[in-house]
mmCIF file of C-alpha atoms in Angstrom:
data_model
loop_
_atom_site.group_PDB
_atom_site.id
_atom_site.type_symbol
_atom_site.label_atom_id
_atom_site.label_comp_id
_atom_site.label_asym_id
_atom_site.label_seq_id
_atom_site.Cartn_x
_atom_site.Cartn_y
_atom_site.Cartn_z
ATOM 1 C CA UNK A 785 -21.811 6.989 8.432
ATOM 2 C CA UNK A 786 -24.264 4.082 8.428
ATOM 3 C CA UNK A 787 -23.946 1.192 10.802
ATOM 4 C CA UNK A 788 -22.259 -1.958 9.573
ATOM 5 C CA UNK A 789 -24.527 -5.018 9.304
ATOM 6 C CA UNK A 790 -23.066 -8.009 11.145
ATOM 7 C CA UNK A 791 -24.184 -11.440 9.936
ATOM 8 C CA UNK A 792 -25.065 -14.249 12.318
ATOM 9 C CA UNK A 793 -22.162 -16.393 13.466
ATOM 10 C CA UNK A 794 -22.066 -20.159 13.887
ATOM 11 C CA UNK A 795 -22.642 -20.111 17.647
ATOM 12 C CA UNK A 796 -25.683 -17.864 17.124
ATOM 13 C CA UNK A 797 -27.039 -20.215 14.466
ATOM 14 C CA UNK A 798 -26.651 -23.144 16.858
ATOM 15 C CA UNK A 799 -28.717 -21.319 19.486
ATOM 16 C CA UNK A 800 -31.262 -20.315 16.851
ATOM 17 C CA UNK A 801 -31.669 -23.918 15.653
ATOM 18 C CA UNK A 802 -32.073 -25.186 19.240
ATOM 19 C CA UNK A 803 -34.656 -22.530 20.112
ATOM 20 C CA UNK A 804 -36.605 -23.065 16.892
ATOM 21 C CA UNK A 805 -36.802 -26.759 17.692
ATOM 22 C CA UNK A 806 -38.163 -25.794 21.111
ATOM 23 C CA UNK A 807 -40.887 -23.701 19.389
ATOM 24 C CA UNK A 808 -39.631 -20.453 20.914
ATOM 25 C CA UNK A 809 -41.198 -17.312 19.345
ATOM 26 C CA UNK A 810 -38.995 -15.432 16.881
ATOM 27 C CA UNK A 811 -39.376 -12.219 18.872
ATOM 28 C CA UNK A 812 -37.962 -13.889 21.981
ATOM 29 C CA UNK A 813 -35.101 -15.494 20.002
ATOM 30 C CA UNK A 814 -34.223 -12.108 18.538
ATOM 31 C CA UNK A 815 -34.278 -10.553 21.997
ATOM 32 C CA UNK A 816 -31.989 -13.246 23.422
ATOM 33 C CA UNK A 817 -29.509 -12.877 20.554
ATOM 34 C CA UNK A 818 -29.660 -9.080 20.646
ATOM 35 C CA UNK A 819 -30.813 -9.044 17.020
ATOM 36 C CA UNK A 820 -33.650 -7.511 15.076
ATOM 37 C CA UNK A 821 -36.458 -10.028 14.358
ATOM 38 C CA UNK A 822 -36.087 -9.301 10.631
ATOM 39 C CA UNK A 823 -32.499 -10.598 10.816
ATOM 40 C CA UNK A 824 -33.734 -13.895 12.277
ATOM 41 C CA UNK A 825 -36.525 -14.264 9.719
ATOM 42 C CA UNK A 826 -34.101 -13.503 6.885
ATOM 43 C CA UNK A 827 -31.521 -16.040 8.044
ATOM 44 C CA UNK A 828 -34.148 -18.763 8.405
ATOM 45 C CA UNK A 829 -35.491 -18.073 4.915
ATOM 46 C CA UNK A 830 -32.084 -17.962 3.228
ATOM 47 C CA UNK A 831 -30.443 -20.869 4.991
ATOM 48 C CA UNK A 832 -33.292 -23.317 5.619
ATOM 49 C CA UNK A 833 -32.628 -26.861 4.416
ATOM 50 C CA UNK A 834 -35.221 -28.475 2.139
ATOM 51 C CA UNK A 835 -35.276 -31.973 0.657
ATOM 52 C CA UNK A 836 -38.179 -33.001 -1.610
ATOM 53 C CA UNK A 837 -37.369 -36.706 -1.286
ATOM 54 C CA UNK A 838 -36.996 -36.654 2.506
ATOM 55 C CA UNK A 839 -39.266 -33.837 3.702
ATOM 56 C CA UNK A 840 -38.915 -34.994 7.293
ATOM 57 C CA UNK A 841 -35.378 -33.581 7.208
ATOM 58 C CA UNK A 842 -36.574 -30.120 6.245
ATOM 59 C CA UNK A 843 -35.790 -27.360 8.718
ATOM 60 C CA UNK A 844 -33.186 -24.995 10.037
ATOM 61 C CA UNK A 845 -29.918 -26.775 10.909
ATOM 62 C CA UNK A 846 -26.989 -24.724 12.199
ATOM 63 C CA UNK A 847 -24.127 -26.391 10.271
ATOM 64 C CA UNK A 848 -26.107 -26.494 7.028
ATOM 65 C CA UNK A 849 -27.095 -22.838 7.485
ATOM 66 C CA UNK A 850 -23.474 -21.835 8.121
ATOM 67 C CA UNK A 851 -22.288 -23.749 5.061
ATOM 68 C CA UNK A 852 -24.906 -22.127 2.807
ATOM 69 C CA UNK A 853 -23.985 -18.718 4.204
ATOM 70 C CA UNK A 854 -20.259 -19.239 3.570
ATOM 71 C CA UNK A 855 -20.852 -20.450 0.023
ATOM 72 C CA UNK A 856 -23.002 -17.432 -0.726
ATOM 73 C CA UNK A 857 -20.704 -14.907 0.914
ATOM 74 C CA UNK A 858 -17.360 -16.269 -0.314
ATOM 75 C CA UNK A 859 -15.389 -13.177 -1.278
ATOM 76 C CA UNK A 860 -13.568 -15.034 -4.044
ATOM 77 C CA UNK A 861 -16.782 -16.128 -5.792
ATOM 78 C CA UNK A 862 -16.091 -13.992 -8.866
ATOM 79 C CA UNK A 863 -12.935 -15.966 -9.610
ATOM 80 C CA UNK A 864 -14.938 -19.193 -9.475
ATOM 81 C CA UNK A 865 -17.955 -17.983 -11.429
ATOM 82 C CA UNK A 866 -15.764 -16.355 -14.104
ATOM 83 C CA UNK A 867 -12.974 -18.787 -15.071
ATOM 84 C CA UNK A 868 -11.816 -16.441 -17.852
ATOM 85 C CA UNK A 869 -11.286 -13.723 -15.244
ATOM 86 C CA UNK A 870 -9.289 -16.098 -13.062
ATOM 87 C CA UNK A 871 -7.144 -17.144 -16.036
ATOM 88 C CA UNK A 872 -6.437 -13.498 -16.914
ATOM 89 C CA UNK A 873 -5.458 -12.744 -13.315
ATOM 90 C CA UNK A 874 -3.203 -15.796 -13.242
ATOM 91 C CA UNK A 875 -1.472 -14.684 -16.440
ATOM 92 C CA UNK A 876 -0.781 -11.238 -14.969
ATOM 93 C CA UNK A 877 0.569 -12.764 -11.748
ATOM 94 C CA UNK A 878 2.900 -14.968 -13.775
ATOM 95 C CA UNK A 879 4.063 -11.828 -15.607
ATOM 96 C CA UNK A 880 5.140 -10.335 -12.282
ATOM 97 C CA UNK A 881 2.164 -8.107 -11.447
ATOM 98 C CA UNK A 882 0.997 -7.880 -7.844
ATOM 99 C CA UNK A 883 -2.698 -8.384 -6.944
ATOM 100 C CA UNK A 884 -2.989 -4.665 -6.179
ATOM 101 C CA UNK A 885 -1.579 -3.750 -9.601
ATOM 102 C CA UNK A 886 -3.967 -6.147 -11.330
ATOM 103 C CA UNK A 887 -6.995 -4.772 -9.490
ATOM 104 C CA UNK A 888 -5.937 -1.163 -10.069
ATOM 105 C CA UNK A 889 -5.351 -1.698 -13.771
ATOM 106 C CA UNK A 890 -8.793 -3.284 -14.084
ATOM 107 C CA UNK A 891 -10.345 -0.157 -12.584
ATOM 108 C CA UNK A 892 -8.295 2.079 -14.856
ATOM 109 C CA UNK A 893 -9.333 0.112 -17.957
ATOM 110 C CA UNK A 894 -12.966 -0.114 -16.714
ATOM 111 C CA UNK A 895 -13.309 -3.879 -17.032
ATOM 112 C CA UNK A 896 -16.971 -4.988 -16.877
ATOM 113 C CA UNK A 897 -16.063 -7.671 -14.308
ATOM 114 C CA UNK A 898 -13.251 -6.817 -11.927
ATOM 115 C CA UNK A 899 -12.013 -7.752 -8.479
ATOM 116 C CA UNK A 900 -10.155 -6.136 -5.613
ATOM 117 C CA UNK A 901 -6.632 -7.169 -4.636
ATOM 118 C CA UNK A 902 -8.045 -8.622 -1.422
ATOM 119 C CA UNK A 903 -10.305 -10.916 -3.468
ATOM 120 C CA UNK A 904 -7.234 -12.289 -5.256
ATOM 121 C CA UNK A 905 -5.403 -12.901 -1.985
ATOM 122 C CA UNK A 906 -8.478 -14.476 -0.408
ATOM 123 C CA UNK A 907 -8.858 -16.835 -3.346
ATOM 124 C CA UNK A 908 -5.163 -17.767 -3.295
ATOM 125 C CA UNK A 909 -5.429 -18.776 0.366
ATOM 126 C CA UNK A 910 -8.909 -20.297 0.174
ATOM 127 C CA UNK A 911 -9.574 -24.039 0.004
ATOM 128 C CA UNK A 912 -10.015 -23.879 -3.782
ATOM 129 C CA UNK A 913 -6.911 -21.745 -4.252
ATOM 130 C CA UNK A 914 -4.764 -24.006 -2.071
ATOM 131 C CA UNK A 915 -5.841 -27.064 -4.059
ATOM 132 C CA UNK A 916 -4.556 -25.299 -7.188
ATOM 133 C CA UNK A 917 -1.469 -23.971 -5.325
ATOM 134 C CA UNK A 918 -2.493 -20.548 -6.594
ATOM 135 C CA UNK A 919 -0.267 -18.899 -3.962
ATOM 136 C CA UNK A 920 2.752 -19.903 -6.070
ATOM 137 C CA UNK A 921 1.856 -17.121 -8.487
ATOM 138 C CA UNK A 922 1.889 -14.409 -5.799
ATOM 139 C CA UNK A 923 4.960 -12.139 -5.606
ATOM 140 C CA UNK A 924 6.468 -13.849 -2.546
ATOM 141 C CA UNK A 925 5.097 -17.405 -3.063
ATOM 142 C CA UNK A 926 4.099 -17.770 0.574
ATOM 143 C CA UNK A 927 1.993 -20.737 1.642
ATOM 144 C CA UNK A 928 0.338 -18.667 4.373
ATOM 145 C CA UNK A 929 -0.453 -15.006 4.789
ATOM 146 C CA UNK A 930 1.706 -13.362 7.401
ATOM 147 C CA UNK A 931 2.801 -9.822 8.310
ATOM 148 C CA UNK A 932 5.934 -8.518 6.728
ATOM 149 C CA UNK A 933 8.988 -8.493 8.988
ATOM 150 C CA UNK A 934 11.722 -5.931 9.327
ATOM 151 C CA UNK A 935 15.055 -6.164 7.599
ATOM 152 C CA UNK A 936 18.286 -5.435 9.422
ATOM 153 C CA UNK A 937 20.945 -3.427 7.670
ATOM 154 C CA UNK A 938 24.528 -3.619 8.863
ATOM 155 C CA UNK A 939 26.494 -1.478 6.459
ATOM 156 C CA UNK A 940 29.866 0.225 6.704
ATOM 157 C CA UNK A 941 29.613 4.014 6.654
ATOM 158 C CA UNK A 942 31.297 6.527 4.401
ATOM 159 C CA UNK A 943 31.723 10.167 5.232
ATOM 160 C CA UNK A 944 32.336 13.514 3.515
ATOM 161 C CA UNK A 945 29.049 13.267 1.656
ATOM 162 C CA UNK A 946 25.962 15.383 1.013
ATOM 163 C CA UNK A 947 23.334 14.372 3.538
ATOM 164 C CA UNK A 948 19.788 13.633 2.441
ATOM 165 C CA UNK A 949 18.581 16.323 4.842
ATOM 166 C CA UNK A 950 20.020 18.933 2.480
ATOM 167 C CA UNK A 951 18.335 17.527 -0.626
ATOM 168 C CA UNK A 952 16.009 20.157 -2.176
ATOM 169 C CA UNK A 953 12.353 19.827 -1.284
ATOM 170 C CA UNK A 954 11.338 19.532 -4.947
ATOM 171 C CA UNK A 955 13.410 16.343 -5.108
ATOM 172 C CA UNK A 956 12.172 14.951 -1.805
ATOM 173 C CA UNK A 957 8.538 15.563 -2.780
ATOM 174 C CA UNK A 958 9.004 13.961 -6.242
ATOM 175 C CA UNK A 959 8.081 17.204 -7.957
ATOM 176 C CA UNK A 960 10.996 17.094 -10.395
ATOM 177 C CA UNK A 961 11.940 14.376 -12.874
ATOM 178 C CA UNK A 962 15.454 12.985 -13.254
ATOM 179 C CA UNK A 963 16.356 12.060 -9.680
ATOM 180 C CA UNK A 964 17.301 8.441 -9.027
ATOM 181 C CA UNK A 965 17.890 6.052 -6.142
ATOM 182 C CA UNK A 966 20.570 3.372 -6.273
ATOM 183 C CA UNK A 967 21.440 0.151 -4.425
ATOM 184 C CA UNK A 968 23.332 -3.107 -4.914
ATOM 185 C CA UNK A 969 21.720 -6.545 -4.905
ATOM 186 C CA UNK A 970 24.008 -9.237 -3.528
ATOM 187 C CA UNK A 971 23.933 -13.009 -3.986
ATOM 188 C CA UNK A 972 25.273 -16.006 -2.099
ATOM 189 C CA UNK A 973 28.968 -15.889 -1.218
ATOM 190 C CA UNK A 974 29.705 -19.211 -2.919
ATOM 191 C CA UNK A 975 28.773 -17.560 -6.232
ATOM 192 C CA UNK A 976 31.591 -15.041 -5.935
ATOM 193 C CA UNK A 977 31.558 -11.240 -5.949
ATOM 194 C CA UNK A 978 29.198 -10.659 -8.880
ATOM 195 C CA UNK A 979 26.292 -8.352 -8.017
ATOM 196 C CA UNK A 980 23.845 -6.051 -9.776
ATOM 197 C CA UNK A 981 23.155 -2.341 -9.485
ATOM 198 C CA UNK A 982 19.478 -1.476 -9.164
ATOM 199 C CA UNK A 983 18.598 2.064 -10.195
ATOM 200 C CA UNK A 984 15.133 3.653 -9.971
ATOM 201 C CA UNK A 985 13.883 7.071 -11.094
ATOM 202 C CA UNK A 986 11.854 8.575 -8.249
ATOM 203 C CA UNK A 987 8.981 10.187 -10.189
ATOM 204 C CA UNK A 988 8.247 7.424 -12.710
ATOM 205 C CA UNK A 989 9.569 4.404 -10.709
ATOM 206 C CA UNK A 990 11.391 3.418 -13.900
ATOM 207 C CA UNK A 991 13.967 0.710 -13.088
ATOM 208 C CA UNK A 992 17.362 -0.094 -14.605
ATOM 209 C CA UNK A 993 19.442 -3.123 -13.564
ATOM 210 C CA UNK A 994 23.135 -3.574 -14.454
ATOM 211 C CA UNK A 995 25.721 -6.265 -13.720
ATOM 212 C CA UNK A 996 28.899 -5.647 -11.696
ATOM 213 C CA UNK A 997 31.835 -8.027 -11.389
ATOM 214 C CA UNK A 998 32.609 -7.006 -7.793
ATOM 215 C CA UNK A 999 31.866 -4.353 -5.167
ATOM 216 C CA UNK A 1000 34.688 -1.941 -5.948
ATOM 217 C CA UNK A 1001 33.285 1.566 -6.008
ATOM 218 C CA UNK A 1002 35.043 3.016 -9.051
ATOM 219 C CA UNK A 1003 33.820 0.323 -11.517
ATOM 220 C CA UNK A 1004 30.315 0.612 -10.071
ATOM 221 C CA UNK A 1005 30.332 4.349 -10.734
ATOM 222 C CA UNK A 1006 31.615 3.685 -14.260
ATOM 223 C CA UNK A 1007 28.659 1.367 -14.819
ATOM 224 C CA UNK A 1008 26.267 4.063 -13.612
ATOM 225 C CA UNK A 1009 27.868 6.634 -15.911
ATOM 226 C CA UNK A 1010 27.587 4.323 -18.923
ATOM 227 C CA UNK A 1011 23.976 3.508 -18.109
ATOM 228 C CA UNK A 1012 22.796 7.101 -17.619
ATOM 229 C CA UNK A 1013 24.996 9.015 -20.087
ATOM 230 C CA UNK A 1014 22.641 8.451 -23.093
ATOM 231 C CA UNK A 1015 19.836 10.296 -21.275
ATOM 232 C CA UNK A 1016 19.420 14.079 -21.540
ATOM 233 C CA UNK A 1017 20.871 16.051 -18.634
ATOM 234 C CA UNK A 1018 17.439 16.758 -17.162
ATOM 235 C CA UNK A 1019 16.800 13.022 -16.832
ATOM 236 C CA UNK A 1020 19.941 12.324 -14.737
ATOM 237 C CA UNK A 1021 20.163 15.150 -12.245
ATOM 238 C CA UNK A 1022 20.987 13.251 -9.049
ATOM 239 C CA UNK A 1023 21.291 9.826 -7.417
ATOM 240 C CA UNK A 1024 20.549 8.939 -3.799
ATOM 241 C CA UNK A 1025 22.704 6.236 -2.146
ATOM 242 C CA UNK A 1026 23.062 4.646 1.270
ATOM 243 C CA UNK A 1027 26.421 4.816 3.078
ATOM 244 C CA UNK A 1028 27.869 1.557 1.802
ATOM 245 C CA UNK A 1029 31.551 1.796 0.824
ATOM 246 C CA UNK A 1030 30.682 0.620 -2.694
ATOM 247 C CA UNK A 1031 29.416 4.159 -3.288
ATOM 248 C CA UNK A 1032 32.450 5.966 -1.876
ATOM 249 C CA UNK A 1033 33.653 7.025 -5.369
ATOM 250 C CA UNK A 1034 30.599 9.258 -5.812
ATOM 251 C CA UNK A 1035 32.755 12.231 -6.838
ATOM 252 C CA UNK A 1036 33.689 10.304 -9.989
ATOM 253 C CA UNK A 1037 29.994 10.197 -10.836
ATOM 254 C CA UNK A 1038 29.754 13.975 -10.542
ATOM 255 C CA UNK A 1039 32.744 14.422 -12.843
ATOM 256 C CA UNK A 1040 31.412 11.880 -15.346
ATOM 257 C CA UNK A 1041 27.827 12.989 -15.979
ATOM 258 C CA UNK A 1042 27.364 15.973 -13.663
ATOM 259 C CA UNK A 1043 24.865 14.195 -11.421
ATOM 260 C CA UNK A 1044 24.658 15.171 -7.755
ATOM 261 C CA UNK A 1045 24.935 12.466 -5.095
ATOM 262 C CA UNK A 1046 22.811 12.414 -1.937
ATOM 263 C CA UNK A 1047 23.315 9.990 0.942
ATOM 264 C CA UNK A 1048 20.934 8.524 3.511
ATOM 265 C CA UNK A 1049 21.673 8.922 7.188
ATOM 266 C CA UNK A 1050 23.854 6.177 8.741
ATOM 267 C CA UNK A 1051 21.948 2.902 9.204
ATOM 268 C CA UNK A 1052 18.902 4.368 7.442
ATOM 269 C CA UNK A 1053 18.662 2.788 3.952
ATOM 270 C CA UNK A 1054 14.865 2.971 4.301
ATOM 271 C CA UNK A 1055 15.213 6.650 3.388
ATOM 272 C CA UNK A 1056 15.623 5.493 -0.208
ATOM 273 C CA UNK A 1057 12.459 3.444 -0.039
ATOM 274 C CA UNK A 1058 11.748 3.485 -3.784
ATOM 275 C CA UNK A 1059 14.775 1.374 -4.680
ATOM 276 C CA UNK A 1060 14.306 -0.824 -1.594
ATOM 277 C CA UNK A 1061 10.773 -1.576 -2.766
ATOM 278 C CA UNK A 1062 12.052 -2.247 -6.281
ATOM 279 C CA UNK A 1063 14.637 -4.682 -4.917
ATOM 280 C CA UNK A 1064 11.842 -6.651 -3.311
ATOM 281 C CA UNK A 1065 10.133 -6.894 -6.693
ATOM 282 C CA UNK A 1066 13.382 -7.851 -8.405
ATOM 283 C CA UNK A 1067 13.997 -10.695 -5.971
ATOM 284 C CA UNK A 1068 11.176 -12.571 -7.654
ATOM 285 C CA UNK A 1069 13.441 -12.927 -10.683
ATOM 286 C CA UNK A 1070 16.823 -12.585 -8.959
ATOM 287 C CA UNK A 1071 16.754 -14.651 -5.748
ATOM 288 C CA UNK A 1072 19.930 -14.831 -3.704
ATOM 289 C CA UNK A 1073 20.600 -18.285 -5.129
ATOM 290 C CA UNK A 1074 20.925 -16.887 -8.679
ATOM 291 C CA UNK A 1075 24.161 -18.072 -10.332
ATOM 292 C CA UNK A 1076 26.412 -15.399 -11.953
ATOM 293 C CA UNK A 1077 26.119 -17.110 -15.347
ATOM 294 C CA UNK A 1078 22.396 -16.276 -15.342
ATOM 295 C CA UNK A 1079 23.019 -12.543 -14.901
ATOM 296 C CA UNK A 1080 23.435 -11.746 -18.580
ATOM 297 C CA UNK A 1081 22.683 -8.259 -19.874
ATOM 298 C CA UNK A 1082 19.920 -9.711 -22.023
ATOM 299 C CA UNK A 1083 18.242 -11.348 -19.026
ATOM 300 C CA UNK A 1084 18.569 -8.227 -16.890
ATOM 301 C CA UNK A 1085 17.033 -6.107 -19.662
ATOM 302 C CA UNK A 1086 14.111 -8.521 -19.947
ATOM 303 C CA UNK A 1087 13.466 -8.206 -16.208
ATOM 304 C CA UNK A 1088 13.500 -4.410 -16.449
ATOM 305 C CA UNK A 1089 11.114 -4.451 -19.395
ATOM 306 C CA UNK A 1090 8.695 -6.611 -17.456
ATOM 307 C CA UNK A 1091 8.965 -4.474 -14.321
ATOM 308 C CA UNK A 1092 8.585 -1.206 -16.242
ATOM 309 C CA UNK A 1093 5.543 -2.513 -18.098
ATOM 310 C CA UNK A 1094 3.721 -3.305 -14.850
ATOM 311 C CA UNK A 1095 1.127 -0.694 -13.731
ATOM 312 C CA UNK A 1096 1.703 0.936 -10.347
ATOM 313 C CA UNK A 1097 -0.858 2.207 -7.873
ATOM 314 C CA UNK A 1098 1.246 5.290 -7.061
ATOM 315 C CA UNK A 1099 1.173 6.207 -10.777
ATOM 316 C CA UNK A 1100 -2.585 5.943 -11.103
ATOM 317 C CA UNK A 1101 -2.020 2.447 -12.516
ATOM 318 C CA UNK A 1102 -0.001 3.754 -15.412
ATOM 319 C CA UNK A 1103 3.245 1.908 -16.047
ATOM 320 C CA UNK A 1104 6.721 3.267 -15.173
ATOM 321 C CA UNK A 1105 7.630 3.094 -18.857
ATOM 322 C CA UNK A 1106 4.638 5.264 -19.803
ATOM 323 C CA UNK A 1107 5.470 7.916 -17.189
ATOM 324 C CA UNK A 1108 9.199 7.836 -17.966
ATOM 325 C CA UNK A 1109 8.656 8.274 -21.713
ATOM 326 C CA UNK A 1110 6.198 11.122 -21.095
ATOM 327 C CA UNK A 1111 8.742 13.004 -18.970
ATOM 328 C CA UNK A 1112 11.521 12.367 -21.482
ATOM 329 C CA UNK A 1113 9.382 13.852 -24.241
ATOM 330 C CA UNK A 1114 8.785 16.977 -22.147
ATOM 331 C CA UNK A 1115 12.542 17.439 -21.674
ATOM 332 C CA UNK A 1116 13.250 16.931 -25.379
ATOM 333 C CA UNK A 1117 10.505 19.378 -26.353
ATOM 334 C CA UNK A 1118 12.019 22.010 -24.064
ATOM 335 C CA UNK A 1119 15.429 21.510 -25.633
ATOM 336 C CA UNK A 1120 14.135 21.947 -29.187
#
């Protein structure tokens, strides 16, 4: 691997400006800074200040040099130089795409001008991006970048279930289509018991969201049966749950559509990470403050359509809908 070139920093430029004013030879300056002389010559040439009207001000000034360097090196420059590109990125963010999905789709579609997801984040949190409040379009609308925290899960356990440790390897490794993960999304207590079931197919990441009037297990299983019954048997082979009591009627699911049920270990909902990740995406449209009257079937379908039409990195930037339809066609062709 080649060595990484490290640009001069502000404190080095201050020393350089002071030593240049003292007429110190470039070779000595380079030696004192631990730099190659060519680096010093290059920085002086690139960042020297010139003024035709006031030539007496011409020279190398540390703050001016740093400002010119930052303007030239700004990682978000493409989104400033190409306003059409910025507008297209903004439209995709408003449609629910993440910066990584936008950047990946650009690579897949071979756009002549494209950016990385880091460029989008850097612009959103840059001075220009903050003035436009560009961060509001990001998935989590945060004013500042910060590391993601850990969620705590305090769920009641159920027993007499098939543990995830016994799930076939072909399912665990996502080698077989038709295996789902399921969870409930809850809302504020003052809004009552209404909740939604979030269901995700593990291979395609295809999402389905359905309304429930309460957390009773039998009606929730009925909703799952109604939602999955139209699919061919090969597309609804199993569902993975956590140990919440709302899934205690899992045997009814087996009797209804013949789907197996697998359960995470106690206090380990992260073992069904696909649906947990999908819930995070859904919260953009279904925050905890959502009123029950807003949870219409039409609205929930529109959210799913938007989510399933968003390209995913893990799918090679294809969309869940594209992968899901492709696998469905394979099953139907085998049945014919």
